[in-house]
PDB file of C-alpha atoms in Angstrom:
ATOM      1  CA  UNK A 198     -16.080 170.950  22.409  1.00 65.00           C
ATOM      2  CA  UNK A 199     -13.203 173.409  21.386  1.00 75.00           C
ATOM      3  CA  UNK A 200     -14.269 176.710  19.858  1.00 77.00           C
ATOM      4  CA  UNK A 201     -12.281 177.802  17.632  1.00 86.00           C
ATOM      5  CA  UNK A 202     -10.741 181.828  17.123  1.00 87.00           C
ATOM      6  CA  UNK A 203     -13.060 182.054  13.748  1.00 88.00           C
ATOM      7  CA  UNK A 204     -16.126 180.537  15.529  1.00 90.00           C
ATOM      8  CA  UNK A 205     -15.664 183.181  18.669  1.00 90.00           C
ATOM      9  CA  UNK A 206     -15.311 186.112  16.490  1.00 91.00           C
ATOM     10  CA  UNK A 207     -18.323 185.635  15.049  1.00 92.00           C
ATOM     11  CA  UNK A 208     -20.446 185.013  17.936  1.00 93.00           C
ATOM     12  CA  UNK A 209     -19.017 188.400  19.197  1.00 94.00           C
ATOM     13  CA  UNK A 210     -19.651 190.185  16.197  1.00 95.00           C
ATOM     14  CA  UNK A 211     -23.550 188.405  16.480  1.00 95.00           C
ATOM     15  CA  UNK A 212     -23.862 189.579  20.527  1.00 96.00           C
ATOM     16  CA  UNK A 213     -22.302 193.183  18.801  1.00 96.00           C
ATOM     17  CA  UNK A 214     -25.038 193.551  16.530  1.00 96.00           C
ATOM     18  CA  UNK A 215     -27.919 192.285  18.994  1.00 96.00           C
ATOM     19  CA  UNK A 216     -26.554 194.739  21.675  1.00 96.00           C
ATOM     20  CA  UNK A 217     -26.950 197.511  19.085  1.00 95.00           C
ATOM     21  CA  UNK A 218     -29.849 197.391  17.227  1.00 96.00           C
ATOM     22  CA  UNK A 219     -31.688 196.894  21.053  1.00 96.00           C
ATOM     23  CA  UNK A 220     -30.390 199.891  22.111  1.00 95.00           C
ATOM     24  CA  UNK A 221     -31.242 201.988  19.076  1.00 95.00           C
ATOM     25  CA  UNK A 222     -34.605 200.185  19.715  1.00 95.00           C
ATOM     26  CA  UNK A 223     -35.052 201.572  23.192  1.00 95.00           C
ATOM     27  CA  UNK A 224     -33.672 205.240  22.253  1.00 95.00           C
ATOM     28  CA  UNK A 225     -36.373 204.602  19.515  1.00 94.00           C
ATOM     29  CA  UNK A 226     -39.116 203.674  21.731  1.00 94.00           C
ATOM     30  CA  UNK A 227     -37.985 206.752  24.272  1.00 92.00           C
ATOM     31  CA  UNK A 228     -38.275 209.391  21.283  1.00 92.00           C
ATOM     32  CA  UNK A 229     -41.685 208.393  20.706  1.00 93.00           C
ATOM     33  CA  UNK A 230     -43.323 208.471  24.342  1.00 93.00           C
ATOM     34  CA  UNK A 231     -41.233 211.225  25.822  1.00 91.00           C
ATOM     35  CA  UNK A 232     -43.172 213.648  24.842  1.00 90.00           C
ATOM     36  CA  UNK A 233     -46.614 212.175  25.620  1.00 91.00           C
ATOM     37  CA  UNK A 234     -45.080 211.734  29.512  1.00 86.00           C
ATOM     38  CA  UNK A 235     -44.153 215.224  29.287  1.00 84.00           C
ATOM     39  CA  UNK A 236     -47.570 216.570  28.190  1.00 88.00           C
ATOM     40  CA  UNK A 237     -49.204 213.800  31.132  1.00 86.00           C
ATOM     41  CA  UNK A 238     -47.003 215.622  33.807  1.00 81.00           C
ATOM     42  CA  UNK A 239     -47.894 218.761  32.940  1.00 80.00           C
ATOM     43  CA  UNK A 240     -51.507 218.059  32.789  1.00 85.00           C
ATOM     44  CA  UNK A 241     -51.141 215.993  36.137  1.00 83.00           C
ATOM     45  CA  UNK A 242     -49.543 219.136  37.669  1.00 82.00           C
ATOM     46  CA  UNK A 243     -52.181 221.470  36.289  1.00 83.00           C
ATOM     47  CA  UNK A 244     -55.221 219.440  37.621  1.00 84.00           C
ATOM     48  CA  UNK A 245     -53.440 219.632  41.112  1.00 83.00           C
ATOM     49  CA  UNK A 246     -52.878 223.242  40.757  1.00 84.00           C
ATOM     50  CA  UNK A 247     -56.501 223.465  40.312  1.00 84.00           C
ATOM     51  CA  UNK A 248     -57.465 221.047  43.267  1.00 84.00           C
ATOM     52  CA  UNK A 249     -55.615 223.567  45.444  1.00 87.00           C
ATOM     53  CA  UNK A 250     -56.984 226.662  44.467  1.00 86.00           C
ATOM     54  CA  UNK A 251     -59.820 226.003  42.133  1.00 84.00           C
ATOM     55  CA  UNK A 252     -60.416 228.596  39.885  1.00 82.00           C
ATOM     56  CA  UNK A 253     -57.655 230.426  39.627  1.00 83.00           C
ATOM     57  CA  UNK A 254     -55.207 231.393  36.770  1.00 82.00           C
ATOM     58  CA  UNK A 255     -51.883 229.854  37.240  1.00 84.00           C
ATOM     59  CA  UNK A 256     -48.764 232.146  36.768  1.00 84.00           C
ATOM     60  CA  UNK A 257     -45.470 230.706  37.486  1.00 83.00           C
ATOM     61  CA  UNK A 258     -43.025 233.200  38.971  1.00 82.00           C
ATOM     62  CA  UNK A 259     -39.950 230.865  40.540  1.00 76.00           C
ATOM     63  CA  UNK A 260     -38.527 228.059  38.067  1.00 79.00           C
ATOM     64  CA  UNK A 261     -35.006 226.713  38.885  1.00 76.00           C
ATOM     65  CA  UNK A 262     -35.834 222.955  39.096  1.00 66.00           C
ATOM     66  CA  UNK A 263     -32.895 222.583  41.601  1.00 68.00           C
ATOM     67  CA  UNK A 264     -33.108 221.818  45.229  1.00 70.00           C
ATOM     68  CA  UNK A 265     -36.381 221.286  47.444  1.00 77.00           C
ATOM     69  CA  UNK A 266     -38.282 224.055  45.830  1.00 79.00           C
ATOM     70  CA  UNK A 267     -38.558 223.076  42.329  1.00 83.00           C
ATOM     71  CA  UNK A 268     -41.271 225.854  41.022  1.00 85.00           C
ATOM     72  CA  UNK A 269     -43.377 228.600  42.573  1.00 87.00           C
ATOM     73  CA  UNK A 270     -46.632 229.561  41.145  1.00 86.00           C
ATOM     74  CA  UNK A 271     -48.791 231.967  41.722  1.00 88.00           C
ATOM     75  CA  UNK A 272     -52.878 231.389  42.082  1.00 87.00           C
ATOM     76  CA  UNK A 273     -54.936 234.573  40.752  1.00 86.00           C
ATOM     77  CA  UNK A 274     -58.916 234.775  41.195  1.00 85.00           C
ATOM     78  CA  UNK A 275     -59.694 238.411  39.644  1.00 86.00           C
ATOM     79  CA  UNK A 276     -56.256 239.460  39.368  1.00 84.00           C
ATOM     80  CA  UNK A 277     -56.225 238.919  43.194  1.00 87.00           C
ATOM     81  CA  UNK A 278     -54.012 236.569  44.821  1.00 88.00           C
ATOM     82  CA  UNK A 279     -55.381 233.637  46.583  1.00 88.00           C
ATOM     83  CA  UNK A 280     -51.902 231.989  47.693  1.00 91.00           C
ATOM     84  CA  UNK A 281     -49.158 230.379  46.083  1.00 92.00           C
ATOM     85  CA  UNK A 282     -48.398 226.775  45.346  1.00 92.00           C
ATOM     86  CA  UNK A 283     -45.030 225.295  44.968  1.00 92.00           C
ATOM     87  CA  UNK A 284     -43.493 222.094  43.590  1.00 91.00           C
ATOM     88  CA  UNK A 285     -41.323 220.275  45.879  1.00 92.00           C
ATOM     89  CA  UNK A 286     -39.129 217.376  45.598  1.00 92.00           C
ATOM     90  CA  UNK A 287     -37.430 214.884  48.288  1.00 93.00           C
ATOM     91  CA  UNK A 288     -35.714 211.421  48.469  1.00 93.00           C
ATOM     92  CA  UNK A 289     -34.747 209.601  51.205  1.00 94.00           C
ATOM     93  CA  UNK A 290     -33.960 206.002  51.803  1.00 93.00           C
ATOM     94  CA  UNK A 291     -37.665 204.534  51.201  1.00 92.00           C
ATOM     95  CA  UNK A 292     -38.065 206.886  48.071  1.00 93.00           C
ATOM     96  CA  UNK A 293     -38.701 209.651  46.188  1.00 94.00           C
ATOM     97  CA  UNK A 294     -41.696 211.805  47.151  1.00 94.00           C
ATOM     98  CA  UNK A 295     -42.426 214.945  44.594  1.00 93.00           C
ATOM     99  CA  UNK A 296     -45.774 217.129  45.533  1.00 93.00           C
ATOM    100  CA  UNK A 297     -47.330 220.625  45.482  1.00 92.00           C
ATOM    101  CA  UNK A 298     -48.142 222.365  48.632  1.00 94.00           C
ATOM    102  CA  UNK A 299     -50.644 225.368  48.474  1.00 93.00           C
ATOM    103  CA  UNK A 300     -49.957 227.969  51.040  1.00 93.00           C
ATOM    104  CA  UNK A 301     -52.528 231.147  50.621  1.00 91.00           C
ATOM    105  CA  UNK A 302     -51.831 234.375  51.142  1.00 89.00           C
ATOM    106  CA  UNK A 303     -51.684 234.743  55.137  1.00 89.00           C
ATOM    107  CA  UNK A 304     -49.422 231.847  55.205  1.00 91.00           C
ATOM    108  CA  UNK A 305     -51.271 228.660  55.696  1.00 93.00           C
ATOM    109  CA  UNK A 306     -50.911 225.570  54.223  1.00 94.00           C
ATOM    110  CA  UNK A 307     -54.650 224.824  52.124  1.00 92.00           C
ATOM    111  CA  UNK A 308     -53.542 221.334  50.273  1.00 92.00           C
ATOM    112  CA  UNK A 309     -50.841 219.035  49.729  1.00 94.00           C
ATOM    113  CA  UNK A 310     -51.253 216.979  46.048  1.00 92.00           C
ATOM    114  CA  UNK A 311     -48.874 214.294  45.628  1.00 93.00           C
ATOM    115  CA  UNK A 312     -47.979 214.129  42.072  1.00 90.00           C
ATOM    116  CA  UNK A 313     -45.037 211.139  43.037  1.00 92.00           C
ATOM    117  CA  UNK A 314     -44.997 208.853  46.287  1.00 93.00           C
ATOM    118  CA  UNK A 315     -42.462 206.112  45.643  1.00 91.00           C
ATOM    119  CA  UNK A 316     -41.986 205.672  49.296  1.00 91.00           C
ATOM    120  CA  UNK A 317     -42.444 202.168  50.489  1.00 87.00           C
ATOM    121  CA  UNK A 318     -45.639 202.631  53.005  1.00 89.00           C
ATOM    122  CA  UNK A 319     -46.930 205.361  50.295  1.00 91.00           C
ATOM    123  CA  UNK A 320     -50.339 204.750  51.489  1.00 91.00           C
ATOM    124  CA  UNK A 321     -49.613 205.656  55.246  1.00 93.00           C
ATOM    125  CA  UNK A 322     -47.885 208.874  54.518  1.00 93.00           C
ATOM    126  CA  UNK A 323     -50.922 210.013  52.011  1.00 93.00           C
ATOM    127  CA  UNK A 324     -53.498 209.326  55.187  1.00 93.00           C
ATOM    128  CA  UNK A 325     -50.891 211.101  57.476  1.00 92.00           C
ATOM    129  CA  UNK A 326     -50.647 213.831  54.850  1.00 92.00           C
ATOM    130  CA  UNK A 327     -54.513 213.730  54.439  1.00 91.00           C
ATOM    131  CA  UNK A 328     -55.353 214.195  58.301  1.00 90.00           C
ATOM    132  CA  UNK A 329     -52.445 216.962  59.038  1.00 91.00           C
ATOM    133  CA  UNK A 330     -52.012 219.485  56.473  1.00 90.00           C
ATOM    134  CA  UNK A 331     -55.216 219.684  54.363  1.00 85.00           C
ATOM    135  CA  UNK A 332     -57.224 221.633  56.918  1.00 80.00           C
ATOM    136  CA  UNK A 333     -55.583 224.964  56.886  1.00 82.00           C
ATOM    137  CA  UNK A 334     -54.316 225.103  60.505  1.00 86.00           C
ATOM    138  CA  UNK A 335     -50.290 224.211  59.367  1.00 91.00           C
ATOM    139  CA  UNK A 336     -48.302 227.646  59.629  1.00 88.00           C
ATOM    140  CA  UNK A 337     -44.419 228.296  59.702  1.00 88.00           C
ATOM    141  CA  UNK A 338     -45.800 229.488  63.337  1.00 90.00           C
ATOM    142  CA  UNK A 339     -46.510 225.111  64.557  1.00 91.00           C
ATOM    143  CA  UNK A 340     -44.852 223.280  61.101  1.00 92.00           C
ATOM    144  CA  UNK A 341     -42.251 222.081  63.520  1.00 91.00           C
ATOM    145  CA  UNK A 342     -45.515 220.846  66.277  1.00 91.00           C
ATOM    146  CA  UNK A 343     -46.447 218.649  63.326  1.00 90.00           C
ATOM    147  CA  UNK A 344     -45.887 214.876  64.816  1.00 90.00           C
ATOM    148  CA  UNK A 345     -44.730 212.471  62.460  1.00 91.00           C
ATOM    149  CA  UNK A 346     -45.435 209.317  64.009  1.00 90.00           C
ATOM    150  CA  UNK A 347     -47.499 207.367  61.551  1.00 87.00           C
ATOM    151  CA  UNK A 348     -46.222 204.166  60.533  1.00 86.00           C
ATOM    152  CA  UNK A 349     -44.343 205.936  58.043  1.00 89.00           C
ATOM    153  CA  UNK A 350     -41.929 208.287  60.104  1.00 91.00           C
ATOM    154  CA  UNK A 351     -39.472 208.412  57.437  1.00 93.00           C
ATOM    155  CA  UNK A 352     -41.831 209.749  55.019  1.00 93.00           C
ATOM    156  CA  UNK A 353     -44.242 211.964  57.120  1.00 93.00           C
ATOM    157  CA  UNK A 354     -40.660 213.460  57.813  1.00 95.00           C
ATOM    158  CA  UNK A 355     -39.957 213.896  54.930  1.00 95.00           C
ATOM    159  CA  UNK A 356     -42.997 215.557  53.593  1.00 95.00           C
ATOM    160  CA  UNK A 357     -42.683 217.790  56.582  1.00 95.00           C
ATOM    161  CA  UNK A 358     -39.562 219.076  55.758  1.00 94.00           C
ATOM    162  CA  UNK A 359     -40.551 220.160  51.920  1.00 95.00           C
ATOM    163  CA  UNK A 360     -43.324 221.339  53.683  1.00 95.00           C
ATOM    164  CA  UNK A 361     -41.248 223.752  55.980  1.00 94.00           C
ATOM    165  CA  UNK A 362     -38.940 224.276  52.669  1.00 93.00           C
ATOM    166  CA  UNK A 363     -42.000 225.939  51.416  1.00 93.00           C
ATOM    167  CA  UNK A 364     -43.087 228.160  54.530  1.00 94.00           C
ATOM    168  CA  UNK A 365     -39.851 229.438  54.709  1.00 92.00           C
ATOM    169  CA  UNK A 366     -39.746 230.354  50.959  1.00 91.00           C
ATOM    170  CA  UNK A 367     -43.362 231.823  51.514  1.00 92.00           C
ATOM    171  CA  UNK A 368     -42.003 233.881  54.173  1.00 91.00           C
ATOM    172  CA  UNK A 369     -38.660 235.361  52.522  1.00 89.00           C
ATOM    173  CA  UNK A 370     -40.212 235.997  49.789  1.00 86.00           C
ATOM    174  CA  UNK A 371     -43.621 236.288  49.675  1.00 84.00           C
ATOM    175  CA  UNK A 372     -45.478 236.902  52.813  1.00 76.00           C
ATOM    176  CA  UNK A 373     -47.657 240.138  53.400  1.00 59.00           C
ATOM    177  CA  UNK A 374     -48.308 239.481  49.573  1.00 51.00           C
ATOM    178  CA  UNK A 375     -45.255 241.270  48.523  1.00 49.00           C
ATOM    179  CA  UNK A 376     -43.404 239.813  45.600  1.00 50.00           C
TER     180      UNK A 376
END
């Protein structure tokens, strides 16, 4: 069967005007739950912030949003500070990993909240992250004693290098409780 110039034209225009009304469809569909994943990340991120140093009034004081250390904020209990927790973000070949690390005041790492694990053995690098950093003991001091052999090398490496992002921000900028 020969198709004629006429008959060609119009299927074009046809797969045209498909093409277009499913993309204004999906631009459609993205204006209306943009904002509700917005206001779920930011209540995500505030329940962690509250798992890490419950109680305590948030206050951010570093915001940049580029490289490792996304956002810094500060955890106040009576206008004291408890510690700081920051927002990190990594990707390597298994991944994207995006979580908040609390470090309190003297420099310890308290918690580590995943709020994205889209590595491919995510459950082995939360039980590695689980056993190693949520007991307080992780300092600048032994971050780089921290073994990463778990099943998940790439990713416990990975989480230990945001984590070491973060105790070196701590230290240039915060530790001693100096702003």
């Amino acid at each position: 069967m020969k198709l004629s110039i006429k008959k060609i034209f119009k299927i074009s225009i046809v797969l045209m005007l498909v093409a277009g009304l499913s993309g204004a469809l999906i631009v459609l569909v993205n204006m209306v739950t943009e904002p509700i994943i917005v206001e779920n990340g930011i209540k995500q991120e505030k329940e962690a912030l509250n798992e890490i140093f419950s109680g305590a009034n948030p206050e951010i004081v570093f915001d940049n949003g580029e490289g490792e250390v996304k956002k810094v904020t500060k955890a106040l209990v009576n206008d004291e500070v408890k510690g700081y927790v920051y927002r990190l973000s990594g990707k390597n070949a298994y991944g994207i990993i995006t979580l908040l690390v609390g470090i309190s005041s003297d420099g310890k790492v308290t918690r580590v909240v995943f709020l994205e694990n889209g590595q491919s053995f995510a459950p082995k690098v939360e039980d590695h992250v689980e056993a190693t950093y949520q007991n307080g003991s992780v300092n600048s001091g032994n971050i780089d004693n921290v073994d990463t052999h778990c099943g998940a090398t790439y990713g416990a490496k990975l989480v230990k290098s945001l984590i070491s992002s973060a105790l070196e921000h701590f230290n240039n900028n915060f530790k001693g409780g100096d702003e």
